[in-house]
Coordinates of C-alpha atoms and ligand atoms in Angstrom, one line a residue:
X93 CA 68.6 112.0 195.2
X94 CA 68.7 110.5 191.5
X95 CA 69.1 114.2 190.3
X96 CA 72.4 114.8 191.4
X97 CA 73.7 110.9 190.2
X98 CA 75.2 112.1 186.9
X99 CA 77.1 115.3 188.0
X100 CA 78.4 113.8 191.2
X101 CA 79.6 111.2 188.7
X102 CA 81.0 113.7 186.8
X103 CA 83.0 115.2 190.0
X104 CA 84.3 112.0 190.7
X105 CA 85.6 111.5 187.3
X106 CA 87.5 114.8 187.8
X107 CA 88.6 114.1 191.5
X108 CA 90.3 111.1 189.7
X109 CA 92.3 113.0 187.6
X110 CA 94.9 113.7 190.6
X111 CA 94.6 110.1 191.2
X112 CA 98.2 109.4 193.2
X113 CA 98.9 112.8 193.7
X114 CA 96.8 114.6 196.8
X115 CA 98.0 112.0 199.2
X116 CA 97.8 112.4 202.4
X117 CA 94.9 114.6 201.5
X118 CA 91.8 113.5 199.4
X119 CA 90.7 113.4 195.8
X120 CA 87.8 116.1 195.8
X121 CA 86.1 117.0 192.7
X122 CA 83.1 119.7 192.6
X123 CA 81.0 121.4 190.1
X124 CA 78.8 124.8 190.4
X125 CA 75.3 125.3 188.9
X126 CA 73.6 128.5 188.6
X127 CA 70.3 128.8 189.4
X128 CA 69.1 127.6 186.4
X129 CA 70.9 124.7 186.9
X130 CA 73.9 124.9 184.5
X131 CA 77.1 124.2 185.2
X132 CA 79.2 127.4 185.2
X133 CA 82.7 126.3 187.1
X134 CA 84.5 122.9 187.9
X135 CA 87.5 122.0 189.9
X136 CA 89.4 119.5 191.3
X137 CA 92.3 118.9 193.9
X138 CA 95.4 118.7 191.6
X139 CA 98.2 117.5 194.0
X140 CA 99.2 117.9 197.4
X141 CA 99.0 121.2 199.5
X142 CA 96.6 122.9 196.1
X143 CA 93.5 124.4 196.1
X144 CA 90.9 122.6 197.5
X145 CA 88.6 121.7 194.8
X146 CA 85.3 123.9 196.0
X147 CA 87.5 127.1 195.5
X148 CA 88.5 125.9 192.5
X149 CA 85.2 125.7 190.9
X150 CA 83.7 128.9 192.9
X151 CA 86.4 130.9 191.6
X152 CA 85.3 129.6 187.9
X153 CA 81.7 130.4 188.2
X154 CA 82.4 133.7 189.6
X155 CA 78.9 136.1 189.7
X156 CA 76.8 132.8 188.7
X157 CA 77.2 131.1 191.8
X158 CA 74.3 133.1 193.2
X159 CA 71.2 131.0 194.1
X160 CA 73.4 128.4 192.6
X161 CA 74.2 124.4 193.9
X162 CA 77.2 123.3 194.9
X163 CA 78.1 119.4 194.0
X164 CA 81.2 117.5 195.6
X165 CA 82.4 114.2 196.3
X166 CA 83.2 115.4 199.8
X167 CA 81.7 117.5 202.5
X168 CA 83.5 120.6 202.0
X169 CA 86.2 122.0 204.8
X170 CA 85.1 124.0 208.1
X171 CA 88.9 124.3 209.6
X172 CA 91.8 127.0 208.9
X173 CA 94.2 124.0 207.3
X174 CA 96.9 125.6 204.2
X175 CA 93.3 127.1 203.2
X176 CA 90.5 128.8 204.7
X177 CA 87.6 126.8 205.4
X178 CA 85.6 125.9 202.1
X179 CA 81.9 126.3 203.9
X180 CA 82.8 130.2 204.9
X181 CA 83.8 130.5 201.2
X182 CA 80.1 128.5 200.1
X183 CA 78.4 130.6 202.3
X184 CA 79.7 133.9 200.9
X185 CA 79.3 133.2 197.5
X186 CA 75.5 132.9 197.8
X187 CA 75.1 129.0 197.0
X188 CA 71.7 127.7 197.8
X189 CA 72.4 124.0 197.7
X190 CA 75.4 121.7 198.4
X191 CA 75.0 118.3 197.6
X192 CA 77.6 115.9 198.9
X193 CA 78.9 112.6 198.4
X194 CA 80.5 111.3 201.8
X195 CA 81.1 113.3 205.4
X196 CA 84.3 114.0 206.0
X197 CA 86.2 111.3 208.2
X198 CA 88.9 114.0 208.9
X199 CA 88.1 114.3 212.5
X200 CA 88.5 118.1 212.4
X201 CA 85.8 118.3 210.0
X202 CA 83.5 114.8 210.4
X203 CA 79.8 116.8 209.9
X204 CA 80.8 120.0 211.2
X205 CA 81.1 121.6 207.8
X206 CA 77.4 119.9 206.9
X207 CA 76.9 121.8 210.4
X208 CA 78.1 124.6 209.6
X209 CA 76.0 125.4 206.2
X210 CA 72.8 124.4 207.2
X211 CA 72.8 127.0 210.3
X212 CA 73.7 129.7 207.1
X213 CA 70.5 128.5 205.5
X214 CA 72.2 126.5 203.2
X215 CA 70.1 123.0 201.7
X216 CA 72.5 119.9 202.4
X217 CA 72.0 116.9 200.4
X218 CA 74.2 114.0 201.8
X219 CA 75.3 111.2 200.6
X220 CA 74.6 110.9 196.9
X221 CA 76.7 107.8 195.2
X222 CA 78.0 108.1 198.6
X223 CA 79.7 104.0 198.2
X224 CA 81.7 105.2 195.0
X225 CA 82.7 108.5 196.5
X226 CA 84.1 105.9 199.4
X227 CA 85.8 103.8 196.9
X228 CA 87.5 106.8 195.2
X229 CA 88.9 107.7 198.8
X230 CA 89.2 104.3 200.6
X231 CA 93.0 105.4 201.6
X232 CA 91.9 108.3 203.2
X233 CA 89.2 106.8 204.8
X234 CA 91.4 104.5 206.1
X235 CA 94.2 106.7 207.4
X236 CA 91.6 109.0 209.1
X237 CA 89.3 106.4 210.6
X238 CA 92.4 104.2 211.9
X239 CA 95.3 105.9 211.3
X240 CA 96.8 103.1 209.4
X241 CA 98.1 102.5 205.8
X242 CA 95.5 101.3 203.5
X243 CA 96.7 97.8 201.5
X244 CA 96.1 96.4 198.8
X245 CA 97.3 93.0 196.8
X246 CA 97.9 92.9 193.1
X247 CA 97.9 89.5 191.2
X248 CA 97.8 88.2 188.1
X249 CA 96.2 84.3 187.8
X250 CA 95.4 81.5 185.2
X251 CA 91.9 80.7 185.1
X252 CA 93.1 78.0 188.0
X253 CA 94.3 80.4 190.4
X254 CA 98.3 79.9 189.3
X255 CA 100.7 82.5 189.0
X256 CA 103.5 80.4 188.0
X257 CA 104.1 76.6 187.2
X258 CA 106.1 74.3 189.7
X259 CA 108.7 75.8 187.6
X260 CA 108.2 79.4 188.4
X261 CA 107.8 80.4 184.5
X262 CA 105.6 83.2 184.7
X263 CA 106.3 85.7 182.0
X264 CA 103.3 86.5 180.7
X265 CA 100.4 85.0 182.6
X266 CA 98.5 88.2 180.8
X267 CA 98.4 90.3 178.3
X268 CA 100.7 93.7 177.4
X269 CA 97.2 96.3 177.9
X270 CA 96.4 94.8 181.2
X271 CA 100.3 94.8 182.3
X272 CA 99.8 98.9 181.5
X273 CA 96.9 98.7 183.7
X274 CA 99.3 97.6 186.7
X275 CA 101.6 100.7 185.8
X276 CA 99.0 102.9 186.1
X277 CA 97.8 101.3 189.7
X278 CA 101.5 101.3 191.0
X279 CA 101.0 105.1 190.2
X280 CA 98.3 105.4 193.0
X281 CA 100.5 103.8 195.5
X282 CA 103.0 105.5 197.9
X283 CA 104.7 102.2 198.0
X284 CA 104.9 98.7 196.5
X285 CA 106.0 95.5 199.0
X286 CA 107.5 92.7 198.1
X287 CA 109.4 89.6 199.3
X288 CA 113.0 88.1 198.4
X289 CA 111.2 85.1 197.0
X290 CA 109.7 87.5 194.5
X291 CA 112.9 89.5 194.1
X292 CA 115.5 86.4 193.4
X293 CA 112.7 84.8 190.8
X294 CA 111.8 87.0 189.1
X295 CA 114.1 90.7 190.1
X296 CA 111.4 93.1 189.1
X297 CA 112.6 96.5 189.1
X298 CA 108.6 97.1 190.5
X299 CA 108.5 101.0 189.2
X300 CA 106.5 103.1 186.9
X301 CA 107.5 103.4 183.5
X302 CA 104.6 105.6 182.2
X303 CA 105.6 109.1 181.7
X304 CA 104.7 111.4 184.4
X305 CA 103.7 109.0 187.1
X306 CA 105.8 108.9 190.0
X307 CA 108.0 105.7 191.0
X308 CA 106.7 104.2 194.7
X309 CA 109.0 103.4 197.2
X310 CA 109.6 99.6 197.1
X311 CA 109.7 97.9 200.3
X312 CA 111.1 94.6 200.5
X313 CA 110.7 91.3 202.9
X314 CA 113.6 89.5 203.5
X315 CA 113.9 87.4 207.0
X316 CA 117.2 85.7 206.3
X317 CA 118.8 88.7 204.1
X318 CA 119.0 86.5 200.8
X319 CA 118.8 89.4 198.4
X320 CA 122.5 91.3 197.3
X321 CA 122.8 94.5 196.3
X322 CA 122.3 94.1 192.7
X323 CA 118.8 93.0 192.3
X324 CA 117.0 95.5 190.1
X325 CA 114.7 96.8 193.0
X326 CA 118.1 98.4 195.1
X327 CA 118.8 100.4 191.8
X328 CA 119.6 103.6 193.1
X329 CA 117.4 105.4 190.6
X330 CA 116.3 108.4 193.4
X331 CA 113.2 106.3 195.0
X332 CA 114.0 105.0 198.4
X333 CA 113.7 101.1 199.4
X334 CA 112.9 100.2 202.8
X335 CA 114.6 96.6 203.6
X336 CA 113.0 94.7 206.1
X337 CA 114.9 91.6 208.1
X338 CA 115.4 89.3 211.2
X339 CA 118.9 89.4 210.2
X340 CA 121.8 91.1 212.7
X341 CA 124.4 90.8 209.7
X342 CA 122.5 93.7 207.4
X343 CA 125.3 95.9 209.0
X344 CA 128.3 94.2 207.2
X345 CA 126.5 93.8 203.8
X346 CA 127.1 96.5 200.8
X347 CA 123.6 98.2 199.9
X348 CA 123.5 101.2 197.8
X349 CA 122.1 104.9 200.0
X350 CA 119.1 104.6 199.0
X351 CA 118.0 101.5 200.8
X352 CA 117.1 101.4 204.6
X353 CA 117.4 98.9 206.4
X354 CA 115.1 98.0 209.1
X355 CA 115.7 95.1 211.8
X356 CA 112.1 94.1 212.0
X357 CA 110.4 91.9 215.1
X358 CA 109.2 88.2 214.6
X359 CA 105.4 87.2 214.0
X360 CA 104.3 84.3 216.5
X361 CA 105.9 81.6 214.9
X362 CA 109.3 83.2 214.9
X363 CA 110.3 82.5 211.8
X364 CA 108.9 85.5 209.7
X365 CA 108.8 88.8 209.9
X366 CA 106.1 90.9 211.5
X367 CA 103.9 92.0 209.0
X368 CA 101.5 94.8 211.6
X369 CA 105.2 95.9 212.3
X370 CA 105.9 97.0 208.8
X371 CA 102.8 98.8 208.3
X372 CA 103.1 100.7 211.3
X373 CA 106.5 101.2 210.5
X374 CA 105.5 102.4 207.0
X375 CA 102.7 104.6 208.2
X376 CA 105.3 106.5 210.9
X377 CA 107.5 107.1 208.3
X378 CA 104.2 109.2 206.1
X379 CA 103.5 106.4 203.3
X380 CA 99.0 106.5 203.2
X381 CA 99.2 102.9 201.4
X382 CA 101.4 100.4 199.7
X383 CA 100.6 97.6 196.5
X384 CA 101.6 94.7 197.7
X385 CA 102.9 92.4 194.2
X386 CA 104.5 89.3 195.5
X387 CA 103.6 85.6 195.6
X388 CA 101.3 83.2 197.3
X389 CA 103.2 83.3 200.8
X390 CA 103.4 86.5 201.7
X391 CA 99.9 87.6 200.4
X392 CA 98.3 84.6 202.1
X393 CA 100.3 85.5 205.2
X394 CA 98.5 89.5 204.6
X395 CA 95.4 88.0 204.0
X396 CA 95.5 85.3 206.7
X397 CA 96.2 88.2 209.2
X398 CA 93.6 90.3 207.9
X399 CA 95.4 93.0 207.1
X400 CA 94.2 93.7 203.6
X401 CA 91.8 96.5 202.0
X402 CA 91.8 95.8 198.5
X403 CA 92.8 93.6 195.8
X404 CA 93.1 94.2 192.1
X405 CA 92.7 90.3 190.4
X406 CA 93.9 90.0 186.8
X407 CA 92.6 86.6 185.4
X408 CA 93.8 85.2 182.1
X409 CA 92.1 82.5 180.1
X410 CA 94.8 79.6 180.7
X411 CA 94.8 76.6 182.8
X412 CA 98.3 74.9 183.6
X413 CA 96.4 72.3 186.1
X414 CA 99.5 71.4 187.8
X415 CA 99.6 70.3 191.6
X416 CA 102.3 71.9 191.9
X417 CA 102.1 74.8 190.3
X418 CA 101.8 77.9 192.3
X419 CA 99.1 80.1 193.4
X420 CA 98.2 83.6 194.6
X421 CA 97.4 83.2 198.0
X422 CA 99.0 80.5 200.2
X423 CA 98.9 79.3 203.9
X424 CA 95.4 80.7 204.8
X425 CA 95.0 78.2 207.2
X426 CA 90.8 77.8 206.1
X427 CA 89.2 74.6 206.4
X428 CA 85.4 75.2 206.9
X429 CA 84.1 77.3 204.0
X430 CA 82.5 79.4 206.3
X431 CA 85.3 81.0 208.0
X432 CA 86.7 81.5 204.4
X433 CA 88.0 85.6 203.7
X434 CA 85.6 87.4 202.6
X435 CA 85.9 90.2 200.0
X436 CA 83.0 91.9 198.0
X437 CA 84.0 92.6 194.5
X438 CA 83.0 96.2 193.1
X439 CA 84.2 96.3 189.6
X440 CA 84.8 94.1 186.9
X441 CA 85.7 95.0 183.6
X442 CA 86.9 92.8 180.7
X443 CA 90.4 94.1 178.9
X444 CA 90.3 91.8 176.2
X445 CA 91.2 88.5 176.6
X446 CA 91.9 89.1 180.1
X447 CA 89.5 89.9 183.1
X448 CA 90.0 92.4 185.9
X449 CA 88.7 92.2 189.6
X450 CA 88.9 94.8 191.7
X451 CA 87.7 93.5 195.1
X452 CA 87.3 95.0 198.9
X453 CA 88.3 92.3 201.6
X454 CA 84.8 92.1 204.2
X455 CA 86.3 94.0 207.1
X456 CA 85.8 92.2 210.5
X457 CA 83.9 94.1 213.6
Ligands
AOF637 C1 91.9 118.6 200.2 N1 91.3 119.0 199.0 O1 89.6 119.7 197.8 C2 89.3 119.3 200.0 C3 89.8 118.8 201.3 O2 95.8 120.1 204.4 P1 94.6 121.1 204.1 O3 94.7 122.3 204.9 O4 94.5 121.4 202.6 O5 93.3 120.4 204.5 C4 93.1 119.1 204.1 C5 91.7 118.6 204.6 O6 90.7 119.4 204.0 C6 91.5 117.2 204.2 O7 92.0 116.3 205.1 C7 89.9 117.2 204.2 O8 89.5 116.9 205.4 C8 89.5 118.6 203.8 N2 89.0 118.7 202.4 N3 91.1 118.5 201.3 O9 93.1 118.4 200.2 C9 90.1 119.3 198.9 N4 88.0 119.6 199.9
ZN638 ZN1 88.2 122.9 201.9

């Protein structure tokens, strides 16, 4: 219903406020209307283990909720969680209407709180921008449907697909206000992955530096245990580091206590780490989804498994035009067109001079 389009904007605007802080939980915005149909209480879930965001804006509207509509990005909560559920809360304040963006994929909820306030009488009106409300929550969505970590690739390109010459000069393919952008993006991830190519070329320290945002975990790749203690990304700067490797010898090599290290499996060819290992690994261990920033081989070898969500493309206006110059994405292994991978892209958005992608990979039934 086009009536409800710019408020349920509105409570996604506000869900997004908490934007890398309610994981494993949601980003829920709401807004109440009395019954004339102005807004008279808004809230949002600000971090992990808070209010849920339908209290929130109940407890603001107070009295006025009567006869009033309820708008939120997600179908409210019918379970006893840290909270009582949200629809017995709905149903006692005397809303009329509750308009929502998505059903709940939480399996404890999934259309019973929908259920649950049309027996009280309540009018339910589903799915209203119901593919950005997925967007906003596409990690959670992921985690409840699957129960696996939501991933996503970061790069940064010439107009030709490079993110380096044969040389591996790189710094600065683009510009200083879309390198901010990546800050804020590595804010929204648990973790960020990487390999030991990545780490010896260029020995990112791959954390946040925007005040207030927390630092991911940084996970690294590294088969043949190439990378020493004093790369940048081992700093022991409070954020744990998980170190995957094929190699037995991790045991007599120096890392600081902050760093784990994992003896992960081979893939099929034996020569590189398991990457569905990793995940898993990561998931067990309570991280909802991780930024992959590394170069062409490992997020071709992501991409070539199909294990990718989401990718966020930075494209610069510069051509090197180099043969050997390296790109984003290697070792697909794609030689008809048609069995090329597939993404749909839902945003673009110019930051001046550069331009930025943000992209779903097609999933595969
Ligand atoms: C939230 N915030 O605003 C809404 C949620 O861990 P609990 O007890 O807070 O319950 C979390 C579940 O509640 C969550 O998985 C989702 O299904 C539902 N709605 N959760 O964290 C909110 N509305
Ligand atoms: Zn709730």
């Amino acid at each position: 219903m086009k009536k409800y389009n710019n408020i349920m904007k509105k409570c996604i605007r506000l869900a997004s406020k908490a934007i890398g802080k309610t994981l494993p939980n949601p980003m829920v915005g709401a807004y109440v209307l009395d019954e004339f149909d102005n807004i008279v209480g808004y809230g949002y879930h600000k971090c992990y283990g808070s209010l849920h965001a339908e209290v929130e804006a109940i407890k603001m509207a107070g009295e006025k909720t009567k006869n009033g509509t309820l708008i939120v990005n997600l179908e409210p909560c019918s379970h006893y969680g840290k909270t009582p559920p949200c629809v017995d809360l709905i149903i006692k304040s005397d809303i009329k209407k509750v308009v929502i963006g998505m059903v709940d994929p939480n399996p404890i909820v999934r259309g019973n709180g929908i259920k649950k306030l049309e027996e009280a009488g309540i009018e339910v009106i589903k799915n209203v921008l119901n593919e950005q409300c997925q967007l906003l929550n596409a990690t959670f969505i992921k985690n409840m449907e699957e129960q696996k970590i939501f991933v996503a690739i970061k790069t940064a390109t010439t107009l030709d697909g490079k993110i380096a010459t044969s040389n591996n000069s790189s710094k600065w393919i683009t510009s200083p206000k879309a390198r901010r952008i990546v800050q804020k993006i590595r804010n929204s991830y648990d973790a960020i992955l990487t390999s030991a190519n990545t780490i010896i070329n260029d020995n990112p320290y791959l954390n946040c530096r925007v005040k207030n945002y927390k630092s991911p975990i940084r996970v690294v790749l590294d088969s043949n245990l190439r990378t020493t203690n004093d790369y940048n990304v081992y700093k022991d700067d409070g954020v744990k580091v998980y170190l995957f490797t094929l190699n037995d010898n991790f045991k007599n090599i120096y890392f600081n206590k902050n760093v784990t290290i994992v003896k992960a499996p081979c893939d099929k060819s034996k020569k590189h780490i398991n990457l569905e290992f990793v995940l898993n690994f990561l998931y067990k261990e309570g991280i909802r989804n991780v930024l992959i920033e590394a170069g062409g081989t490992l997020n071709g070898a992501f991409i070539k498994e199909n294990l990718c969500d989401k990718l966020y493309h930075f494209i610069s206006p510069k051509v090197i035009s180099d043969n050997k110059a390296k790109s984003w994405a290697n070792g697909c292994d794609v030689f008809d067109i048609n069995n090329a991978k597939k993404l749909s892209i839902k945003k673009t958005k110019f930051i001046d001079p550069d331009l930025f992608v943000i992209a779903f990979f097609e999933k595969l039934s």
